[in-house]
mmCIF file of C-alpha atoms in Angstrom:
data_model
loop_
_atom_site.group_PDB
_atom_site.id
_atom_site.type_symbol
_atom_site.label_atom_id
_atom_site.label_comp_id
_atom_site.label_asym_id
_atom_site.label_seq_id
_atom_site.Cartn_x
_atom_site.Cartn_y
_atom_site.Cartn_z
ATOM 1 C CA MET I 87 120.313 -84.882 -1.784
ATOM 2 C CA SER I 88 118.746 -81.499 -0.934
ATOM 3 C CA THR I 89 120.796 -78.317 -0.909
ATOM 4 C CA VAL I 90 121.914 -76.977 2.480
ATOM 5 C CA ILE I 91 120.084 -73.661 2.912
ATOM 6 C CA LEU I 92 121.369 -72.830 6.426
ATOM 7 C CA LYS I 93 124.693 -73.754 8.001
ATOM 8 C CA LEU I 94 126.040 -72.881 11.435
ATOM 9 C CA SER I 95 129.732 -73.513 12.040
ATOM 10 C CA ASN I 96 131.110 -73.520 15.605
ATOM 11 C CA VAL I 97 128.752 -70.740 16.744
ATOM 12 C CA GLU I 98 129.090 -69.365 20.268
ATOM 13 C CA SER I 99 126.700 -66.808 21.787
ATOM 14 C CA ALA I 100 126.480 -65.269 25.230
ATOM 15 C CA TYR I 101 124.501 -62.931 27.427
ATOM 16 C CA GLY I 102 127.199 -60.917 29.132
ATOM 17 C CA PRO I 103 129.471 -63.386 30.921
ATOM 18 C CA ILE I 104 127.024 -66.274 30.510
ATOM 19 C CA LYS I 105 127.819 -68.440 27.482
ATOM 20 C CA ALA I 106 124.494 -69.855 26.262
ATOM 21 C CA VAL I 107 125.581 -71.508 22.986
ATOM 22 C CA LYS I 108 128.921 -73.316 22.923
ATOM 23 C CA GLY I 109 130.342 -74.244 19.549
ATOM 24 C CA VAL I 110 127.125 -75.280 17.813
ATOM 25 C CA SER I 111 127.333 -76.597 14.253
ATOM 26 C CA LEU I 112 124.211 -77.655 12.374
ATOM 27 C CA GLN I 113 122.699 -77.710 8.900
ATOM 28 C CA VAL I 114 119.188 -77.316 7.535
ATOM 29 C CA ARG I 115 118.401 -78.681 4.090
ATOM 30 C CA GLN I 116 116.104 -76.919 1.674
ATOM 31 C CA GLY I 117 112.487 -78.075 1.813
ATOM 32 C CA GLU I 118 112.883 -79.916 5.117
ATOM 33 C CA ILE I 119 111.816 -79.302 8.693
ATOM 34 C CA ALA I 120 114.708 -79.528 11.148
ATOM 35 C CA THR I 121 114.196 -79.420 14.897
ATOM 36 C CA VAL I 122 116.333 -78.621 17.931
ATOM 37 C CA LEU I 123 115.259 -80.372 21.116
ATOM 38 C CA GLY I 124 116.421 -79.653 24.615
ATOM 39 C CA ALA I 125 115.397 -78.791 28.137
ATOM 40 C CA ASN I 126 114.435 -75.314 29.240
ATOM 41 C CA GLY I 127 117.556 -73.149 29.315
ATOM 42 C CA ALA I 128 119.567 -75.418 27.012
ATOM 43 C CA GLY I 129 120.150 -72.565 24.555
ATOM 44 C CA LYS I 130 117.568 -73.375 21.886
ATOM 45 C CA SER I 131 116.038 -69.902 21.593
ATOM 46 C CA THR I 132 119.499 -68.342 21.679
ATOM 47 C CA ILE I 133 120.419 -70.274 18.529
ATOM 48 C CA LEU I 134 117.436 -68.806 16.678
ATOM 49 C CA LYS I 135 118.129 -65.280 17.934
ATOM 50 C CA THR I 136 121.717 -65.597 16.752
ATOM 51 C CA ILE I 137 120.670 -66.799 13.310
ATOM 52 C CA SER I 138 118.173 -63.975 12.820
ATOM 53 C CA GLY I 139 120.608 -61.274 13.948
ATOM 54 C CA ILE I 140 118.910 -60.364 17.219
ATOM 55 C CA LEU I 141 122.008 -61.557 19.093
ATOM 56 C CA ASP I 142 125.538 -61.271 17.702
ATOM 57 C CA PRO I 143 127.651 -64.429 18.075
ATOM 58 C CA ARG I 144 130.952 -64.309 19.932
ATOM 59 C CA LYS I 145 132.414 -66.851 17.537
ATOM 60 C CA GLY I 146 131.614 -68.887 14.446
ATOM 61 C CA THR I 147 129.808 -68.269 11.152
ATOM 62 C CA ILE I 148 126.250 -68.481 9.852
ATOM 63 C CA ASP I 149 125.629 -69.060 6.144
ATOM 64 C CA PHE I 150 122.201 -68.686 4.566
ATOM 65 C CA LYS I 151 121.679 -69.582 0.910
ATOM 66 C CA GLY I 152 125.451 -69.507 0.430
ATOM 67 C CA GLU I 153 125.915 -66.026 1.937
ATOM 68 C CA ASN I 154 127.595 -65.218 5.239
ATOM 69 C CA ILE I 155 124.918 -63.491 7.351
ATOM 70 C CA THR I 156 126.837 -63.608 10.641
ATOM 71 C CA ALA I 157 125.837 -60.584 12.788
ATOM 72 C CA MET I 158 123.996 -59.019 9.834
ATOM 73 C CA ASP I 159 121.252 -56.484 10.591
ATOM 74 C CA PRO I 160 117.971 -58.376 11.229
ATOM 75 C CA ALA I 161 116.082 -56.312 8.619
ATOM 76 C CA LEU I 162 118.606 -57.321 5.956
ATOM 77 C CA ILE I 163 118.305 -60.965 6.981
ATOM 78 C CA VAL I 164 114.524 -60.777 6.523
ATOM 79 C CA GLN I 165 115.038 -59.279 3.064
ATOM 80 C CA ARG I 166 117.191 -62.293 2.172
ATOM 81 C CA GLY I 167 114.308 -64.648 2.885
ATOM 82 C CA LEU I 168 114.561 -65.640 6.552
ATOM 83 C CA SER I 169 111.681 -65.022 8.989
ATOM 84 C CA HIS I 170 111.644 -65.545 12.757
ATOM 85 C CA VAL I 171 108.535 -66.479 14.767
ATOM 86 C CA PRO I 172 109.692 -65.627 18.300
ATOM 87 C CA GLU I 173 108.869 -67.364 21.532
ATOM 88 C CA GLY I 174 105.757 -65.827 23.062
ATOM 89 C CA ARG I 175 104.378 -64.680 19.665
ATOM 90 C CA GLU I 176 105.179 -60.947 20.156
ATOM 91 C CA VAL I 177 102.368 -59.665 17.973
ATOM 92 C CA PHE I 178 101.640 -55.927 17.901
ATOM 93 C CA PRO I 179 98.688 -55.882 20.340
ATOM 94 C CA LEU I 180 97.251 -52.465 19.457
ATOM 95 C CA LEU I 181 97.375 -53.031 15.705
ATOM 96 C CA SER I 182 94.649 -54.948 13.901
ATOM 97 C CA VAL I 183 95.205 -58.477 12.680
ATOM 98 C CA ARG I 184 95.369 -57.177 9.108
ATOM 99 C CA ASP I 185 97.936 -54.516 10.047
ATOM 100 C CA ASN I 186 100.056 -57.128 11.825
ATOM 101 C CA LEU I 187 100.085 -59.137 8.611
ATOM 102 C CA ALA I 188 100.975 -56.022 6.616
ATOM 103 C CA MET I 189 103.963 -55.514 8.938
ATOM 104 C CA GLY I 190 105.188 -58.957 7.914
ATOM 105 C CA ALA I 191 105.250 -57.837 4.281
ATOM 106 C CA TYR I 192 106.917 -54.473 4.873
ATOM 107 C CA THR I 193 110.066 -55.374 2.882
ATOM 108 C CA ARG I 194 108.132 -56.476 -0.209
ATOM 109 C CA ARG I 195 107.473 -54.431 -3.350
ATOM 110 C CA ASP I 196 105.056 -56.805 -5.100
ATOM 111 C CA PRO I 197 101.494 -55.824 -4.102
ATOM 112 C CA ASP I 198 99.921 -58.577 -6.194
ATOM 113 C CA GLY I 199 102.084 -61.181 -4.472
ATOM 114 C CA VAL I 200 101.271 -59.715 -1.059
ATOM 115 C CA ALA I 201 97.545 -59.943 -1.844
ATOM 116 C CA ARG I 202 97.942 -63.587 -2.882
ATOM 117 C CA ASP I 203 99.829 -64.431 0.290
ATOM 118 C CA LEU I 204 97.226 -62.652 2.419
ATOM 119 C CA ALA I 205 94.539 -64.836 0.857
ATOM 120 C CA LEU I 206 96.769 -67.856 1.445
ATOM 121 C CA VAL I 207 97.243 -67.240 5.181
ATOM 122 C CA PHE I 208 93.518 -66.577 5.580
ATOM 123 C CA GLY I 209 93.021 -69.985 3.958
ATOM 124 C CA TYR I 210 95.350 -71.627 6.473
ATOM 125 C CA PHE I 211 93.839 -69.742 9.422
ATOM 126 C CA PRO I 212 90.215 -68.710 8.648
ATOM 127 C CA ILE I 213 89.756 -67.266 12.157
ATOM 128 C CA LEU I 214 92.247 -64.523 11.260
ATOM 129 C CA LYS I 215 90.082 -63.461 8.332
ATOM 130 C CA GLU I 216 87.050 -63.332 10.611
ATOM 131 C CA ARG I 217 88.958 -61.125 13.061
ATOM 132 C CA ALA I 218 91.008 -59.153 10.557
ATOM 133 C CA LEU I 219 89.872 -55.757 11.906
ATOM 134 C CA GLN I 220 90.212 -56.623 15.598
ATOM 135 C CA PRO I 221 93.255 -55.568 17.658
ATOM 136 C CA ALA I 222 95.694 -58.475 17.854
ATOM 137 C CA GLY I 223 95.836 -58.103 21.631
ATOM 138 C CA LEU I 224 92.235 -59.353 21.852
ATOM 139 C CA LEU I 225 93.069 -62.696 20.228
ATOM 140 C CA SER I 226 93.508 -65.848 22.281
ATOM 141 C CA GLY I 227 96.994 -67.294 22.736
ATOM 142 C CA GLY I 228 96.421 -69.859 20.007
ATOM 143 C CA GLN I 229 95.091 -67.243 17.609
ATOM 144 C CA GLN I 230 98.098 -65.019 18.325
ATOM 145 C CA GLN I 231 100.376 -67.945 17.467
ATOM 146 C CA MET I 232 98.498 -68.363 14.189
ATOM 147 C CA LEU I 233 98.975 -64.645 13.551
ATOM 148 C CA ALA I 234 102.697 -64.796 14.335
ATOM 149 C CA ILE I 235 103.199 -67.661 11.872
ATOM 150 C CA SER I 236 101.092 -65.869 9.257
ATOM 151 C CA ARG I 237 103.040 -62.644 9.752
ATOM 152 C CA ALA I 238 106.242 -64.571 9.039
ATOM 153 C CA LEU I 239 104.693 -66.092 5.903
ATOM 154 C CA MET I 240 103.774 -62.621 4.617
ATOM 155 C CA ALA I 241 107.488 -61.958 4.089
ATOM 156 C CA ALA I 242 107.511 -64.828 1.525
ATOM 157 C CA PRO I 243 110.448 -66.498 3.300
ATOM 158 C CA ASP I 244 112.605 -69.385 2.122
ATOM 159 C CA LEU I 245 113.235 -70.341 5.770
ATOM 160 C CA ILE I 246 111.147 -69.826 8.904
ATOM 161 C CA LEU I 247 112.581 -70.066 12.420
ATOM 162 C CA LEU I 248 109.858 -71.294 14.792
ATOM 163 C CA ASP I 249 110.502 -70.797 18.496
ATOM 164 C CA GLU I 250 108.324 -72.925 20.809
ATOM 165 C CA PRO I 251 105.072 -72.691 18.808
ATOM 166 C CA SER I 252 103.251 -74.872 21.375
ATOM 167 C CA LEU I 253 104.169 -72.657 24.356
ATOM 168 C CA GLY I 254 101.140 -72.069 26.567
ATOM 169 C CA LEU I 255 98.704 -73.797 24.213
ATOM 170 C CA SER I 256 96.295 -76.633 24.896
ATOM 171 C CA PRO I 257 97.042 -80.066 23.379
ATOM 172 C CA LYS I 258 94.222 -79.533 20.862
ATOM 173 C CA LEU I 259 95.573 -76.166 19.696
ATOM 174 C CA THR I 260 99.126 -77.522 19.645
ATOM 175 C CA LYS I 261 98.005 -80.314 17.331
ATOM 176 C CA GLU I 262 96.242 -77.815 15.038
ATOM 177 C CA ILE I 263 99.293 -75.542 14.879
ATOM 178 C CA PHE I 264 101.637 -78.417 14.044
ATOM 179 C CA GLU I 265 99.295 -79.718 11.369
ATOM 180 C CA ILE I 266 99.390 -76.309 9.663
ATOM 181 C CA VAL I 267 103.185 -76.081 10.034
ATOM 182 C CA VAL I 268 103.581 -79.433 8.269
ATOM 183 C CA ARG I 269 101.028 -78.428 5.647
ATOM 184 C CA ILE I 270 102.861 -75.161 4.899
ATOM 185 C CA ASN I 271 106.122 -77.060 4.531
ATOM 186 C CA ARG I 272 104.616 -79.688 2.235
ATOM 187 C CA GLU I 273 102.495 -77.377 0.092
ATOM 188 C CA ARG I 274 104.776 -74.346 -0.178
ATOM 189 C CA GLY I 275 108.137 -76.054 0.238
ATOM 190 C CA THR I 276 109.034 -73.584 2.993
ATOM 191 C CA THR I 277 112.060 -74.787 4.961
ATOM 192 C CA MET I 278 111.731 -74.603 8.752
ATOM 193 C CA LEU I 279 113.973 -74.757 11.785
ATOM 194 C CA LEU I 280 111.824 -75.611 14.769
ATOM 195 C CA VAL I 281 112.726 -75.211 18.438
ATOM 196 C CA GLU I 282 110.287 -77.098 20.609
ATOM 197 C CA GLN I 283 109.980 -78.717 24.043
ATOM 198 C CA ASN I 284 107.133 -80.987 22.946
ATOM 199 C CA ALA I 285 109.436 -83.696 21.623
ATOM 200 C CA ASN I 286 106.628 -85.988 20.482
ATOM 201 C CA MET I 287 105.203 -83.342 18.188
ATOM 202 C CA ALA I 288 108.569 -82.058 17.010
ATOM 203 C CA LEU I 289 110.093 -85.429 16.150
ATOM 204 C CA ASN I 290 107.006 -86.557 14.283
ATOM 205 C CA ALA I 291 106.687 -83.309 12.327
ATOM 206 C CA ALA I 292 110.362 -82.820 11.444
ATOM 207 C CA ASP I 293 112.751 -84.630 9.125
ATOM 208 C CA TYR I 294 116.046 -84.164 10.989
ATOM 209 C CA GLY I 295 116.758 -83.414 14.631
ATOM 210 C CA TYR I 296 119.451 -82.099 16.953
ATOM 211 C CA VAL I 297 119.538 -82.551 20.722
ATOM 212 C CA LEU I 298 120.973 -79.630 22.683
ATOM 213 C CA GLU I 299 122.276 -79.872 26.250
ATOM 214 C CA ASN I 300 123.905 -76.984 28.098
ATOM 215 C CA GLY I 301 124.523 -75.102 24.870
ATOM 216 C CA ARG I 302 126.092 -78.012 22.970
ATOM 217 C CA ILE I 303 124.768 -80.412 20.345
ATOM 218 C CA VAL I 304 125.064 -83.882 21.894
ATOM 219 C CA MET I 305 123.131 -85.920 19.345
ATOM 220 C CA GLU I 306 121.808 -85.600 15.808
ATOM 221 C CA ASP I 307 120.091 -87.924 13.342
ATOM 222 C CA THR I 308 116.982 -88.280 11.233
ATOM 223 C CA CYS I 309 113.894 -87.905 13.384
ATOM 224 C CA ALA I 310 112.832 -91.438 12.515
ATOM 225 C CA ARG I 311 116.049 -92.787 14.030
ATOM 226 C CA LEU I 312 116.030 -90.382 16.981
ATOM 227 C CA ARG I 313 112.589 -91.648 17.984
ATOM 228 C CA GLU I 314 114.059 -95.144 18.330
ATOM 229 C CA LYS I 315 117.043 -94.182 20.489
ATOM 230 C CA ASP I 316 116.785 -95.253 24.119
ATOM 231 C CA ASP I 317 117.988 -91.918 25.513
ATOM 232 C CA ILE I 318 115.385 -90.018 23.517
ATOM 233 C CA LYS I 319 112.645 -92.428 24.567
ATOM 234 C CA GLU I 320 113.616 -92.138 28.215
ATOM 235 C CA PHE I 321 114.200 -88.397 28.526
ATOM 236 C CA TYR I 322 111.914 -86.945 25.851
ATOM 237 C CA LEU I 323 109.281 -89.448 24.750
ATOM 238 C CA GLY I 324 108.473 -91.264 27.984
ATOM 239 C CA MET I 325 105.803 -88.810 29.057
ATOM 240 C CA LYS I 326 102.568 -90.574 28.148
ATOM 241 C CA GLU I 327 101.210 -93.268 25.916
ATOM 242 C CA THR I 328 99.110 -90.866 23.852
ATOM 243 C CA GLY I 329 102.315 -89.424 22.416
ATOM 244 C CA ALA I 330 103.026 -92.705 20.614
ATOM 245 C CA ARG I 331 99.533 -92.788 19.124
ATOM 246 C CA GLU I 332 99.897 -89.165 18.070
ATOM 247 C CA GLY I 333 103.191 -90.069 16.419
ATOM 248 C CA GLN I 334 101.559 -92.742 14.289
ATOM 249 C CA ARG I 335 99.069 -90.185 12.943
ATOM 250 C CA TRP I 336 101.901 -87.765 12.153
ATOM 251 C CA LYS I 337 103.818 -90.447 10.266
ATOM 252 C CA LYS I 338 100.847 -90.862 7.960
ATOM 253 C CA LYS I 339 100.583 -87.114 7.395
ATOM 254 C CA LYS I 340 104.290 -86.915 6.576
ATOM 255 C CA THR I 341 103.479 -88.555 3.263
ATOM 256 C CA TRP I 342 101.866 -85.341 2.028
ATOM 257 C CA ARG I 343 103.686 -83.844 -0.944
#
């Protein structure tokens, strides 16, 4: 069985008097993709912000690679091998694509490794190489999402937190982004914790899933078993028939290793 790389124990987080995360406990195993599903406002993004140190928890502990990182400074968390791709991309719009990628590697002191990873992300996303000297603010939404993921990869992380990577993207671009996410996980062994409203994509890309409602985990299981549960089918997978066909294609791609 894989080693647990990230563990949350009874974590509670709030915005002022509003408690957004209520006693959440979850685990992410090394080399896997885990996903957290839930409606808008369920607390999914808050979990990721709490893990990465953007938001201090009111209660509970967060362990990463066996170390307690609860409420640690975000820069120190990045140095320990955890990168966060935030909701809405949040690229630096006035900086070039190349400079955005350099910002992702700011904690590193291995220029040869940085050069290799730059070539790697250009291989995953060739459009970024073509537009390397352009300001990031001129990229399309999909290209900015590619840049945000690539910027996270430039830190050479052991774990990437992905917050709503499909937000605002067309179905075609969403499919392309998820294909690359799975490819990165399979080829590099990069562990991922994915927050996503597109349940069809998330459950077919990930290995293990958690369902969040009103700040609490109400269900967890392997994604294969979650896809067969009636509640998941009714509330998350009952949107359209194409989702089932898409899922079959993803199952085939999940054999990559």
